[in-house]
Amino acid sequence: MTVGPAASTLPDYLDPKILGFDPVEVRRRYAHERAIRLRADGNDQFVEVTDDYAHFEDDPLSQSPPPRAALEIETDAVILGGGIGGLLAAVRLHEIGVTDIRIVEHAGDFGGVWYWNRYPGAQCDTESYIYLPLLEETGYIPSERYVHQPEILAHLQRIGRQYGLYERALFHTKLDEAQWCEPEARWHVRTDRGDVLKARFVIMSTGPLHRPKLPGVPGIRSFGGKSFHTSRWDYGYTGGDTTGGLTGLADKRVGIIGTGATAVQVVPVVARHAGQLTLFQRTPSYVDERLNRPTDMAWAKSLGPGWQYERDENFCLIMGGHPVEKDLVNDKWTDYFRLAMKILDVEGDGATDERKAWLREIADYTKGNDIRARVARIVRDPVTAEKLKPWYGQWCKRPGFHDEYLQAFNRANVALVDTGGKGIERITENAVVVDGVAHELDCLIFATGFETGTAYMRRSECEVIGRDGVKLSDAWSKGMRTFQGFMSHGFPNCFHIGLTQTGVAFNYTYTVTGQARHLAHLIGQVIARGARTMEPTAAAEAAWLDLVRSPGPLRKYQETCTPSYFNVEGKNSGQGFIDNQYPAGAVAFFRMLEAWRAQGDLAGLVVE
Ligand code: NDP
């Protein structure tokens, strides 16, 4: 942890009396709350949704996928995943004339996380003008600043239609294995529907948050009531749709486990409909204002060419802590950074790095105090309010934004069961047990998030076999190995899109937008040069590993954080969600790639 000066030596404007709080005391409280939550089992506390738990991954929308004949075809590229990353890859390939492709997708449609996460209240937390991809290309303007799931899904379907991708999609299909055939210089891709696709290129875009995870507490399988994960919402049971109308819950005692960004959106809607809602909390979320509003169409019409990328990049620069002239998005995501800049400005450039880190810490605590004060203002019962106050840095966990979440705890039918940082004790046939008290339920909903930090190939649920029969799961057994986050030595013509040692932005769309552009350049170069293969050298890959494995600022910040999926549940093992990324941030990463492309020599790659 950064060492700041003792409170007694703070300059006037950082004096506890003037600040209104003692930063040293806040730091102590954060460390205390973290210590309560640290646990030896880290990611092993969760059970994988296989075997007896496999039904938690079933698609409630299409129990029996339509029959189709197995394909045996040659194609230019196979893209694994039809979410935002896969769609953008397909669009950029389309633009360079690579249109003979197949998109293999486990779900019944495009959309990725927005196909699966249809829980009531599901909504975009990042401003829709930068989160929804290809707005200029499609001419679409989102109806609200933070649109809801149906509109996001419809937009992704629009992209699919506009670029003719439906004809190239293999839905309800899982990729089993992709094997490199050296003599043919082709990937032989096999699926669970019996397809054999011979492809020149394979693009993996399996997404970072797609495998539900469940708490590995005793008795989880014994629950006899209805239970499901938020990403597989069962409207057949609850009634209604993403907007509400959950009439099936009217006479039910509903329990929700988890208080992350998903629960923050689900709770207000379930609270309105359930007979009784009990929320089981281990760690409270940061919940800031949402401040949604309909889009001002006159403003939208005034936007000039290139506006979306400019806005997106501006957001990512601010979120990376870089000074900008104007905050274009200017919402609650960027609040902290505005505050930090203001505090840092007081001392100017003369401050040492250590001093600047301390000032950033002050800004973080100040923001935390605002969030805690908001809880106290909204939640009427002071005991409940106290439990809902988060005591950790703003970027330790993914913050939430909502104008009805905290208000839900003022309802007579809503109860908060705080587990004091320990988590639920066990589950029985009809209850969730905390501190020896059984809370009886008819319906149990797991808002417990998604697998991260486990082996990439385990999460991708397939195998990729490269040159000389080497499996990617073996090559990556001690962590990913890539060059620039796109390719691995020994796996020619196989590309990765997503959080694979790349430039990671808080807006995921920014990351995959830049990646898809670069991917199209790489594949375009193979074609333009009349080459068979593209593959990174072992030396280039090793140099990239050295770069991305050196901890960046967010990783260092995470080391003192309360456990979350960002830091492998407090393990800081180097394989977490925010690890293995370009240390200078996403904007710098894509600017570096731009310069690399301009150089024209494809340094680090062998193209032959
Ligand atoms: P998270 O992983 O963020 O949250 C899981 C929750 O389950 C946490 O509150 C966790 O507590 C709790 N939990 C886990 N185990 C136990 C246990 N044994 N007992 C009690 N509680 C337990 O998952 P979410 O689905 O909420 O969010 C995942 C991500 O999805 C977000 O971080 C965000 O990136 C994305 N998302 C994006 C949205 C958007 O608008 N774009 C909207 C919603 C989600 P603890 O905190 O103590 O670990």
XYZ file of C-alpha atoms in Angstrom, residues 286 319 332-334 336-337 364 392-399 401 506 554 557-558 561 566:
23
model
C -20.636 0.794 -4.646
C -10.720 6.156 -17.093
C -20.669 8.845 -12.672
C -17.940 6.586 -14.076
C -15.637 9.539 -14.592
C -13.617 9.993 -9.394
C -11.122 11.006 -12.075
C -10.759 7.647 -3.650
C -13.062 -0.481 -0.128
C -11.551 1.549 -2.933
C -13.821 2.462 -5.827
C -11.918 0.312 -8.351
C -11.593 -2.781 -6.160
C -14.845 -4.064 -7.629
C -16.933 -3.113 -10.600
C -19.119 -0.205 -9.363
C -25.255 2.564 -10.824
C -13.484 -0.261 -18.752
C -4.545 -1.191 -11.667
C -3.993 -0.916 -6.746
C -5.711 -4.302 -6.550
C -8.204 -4.510 -2.375
C -10.628 -8.541 -10.469
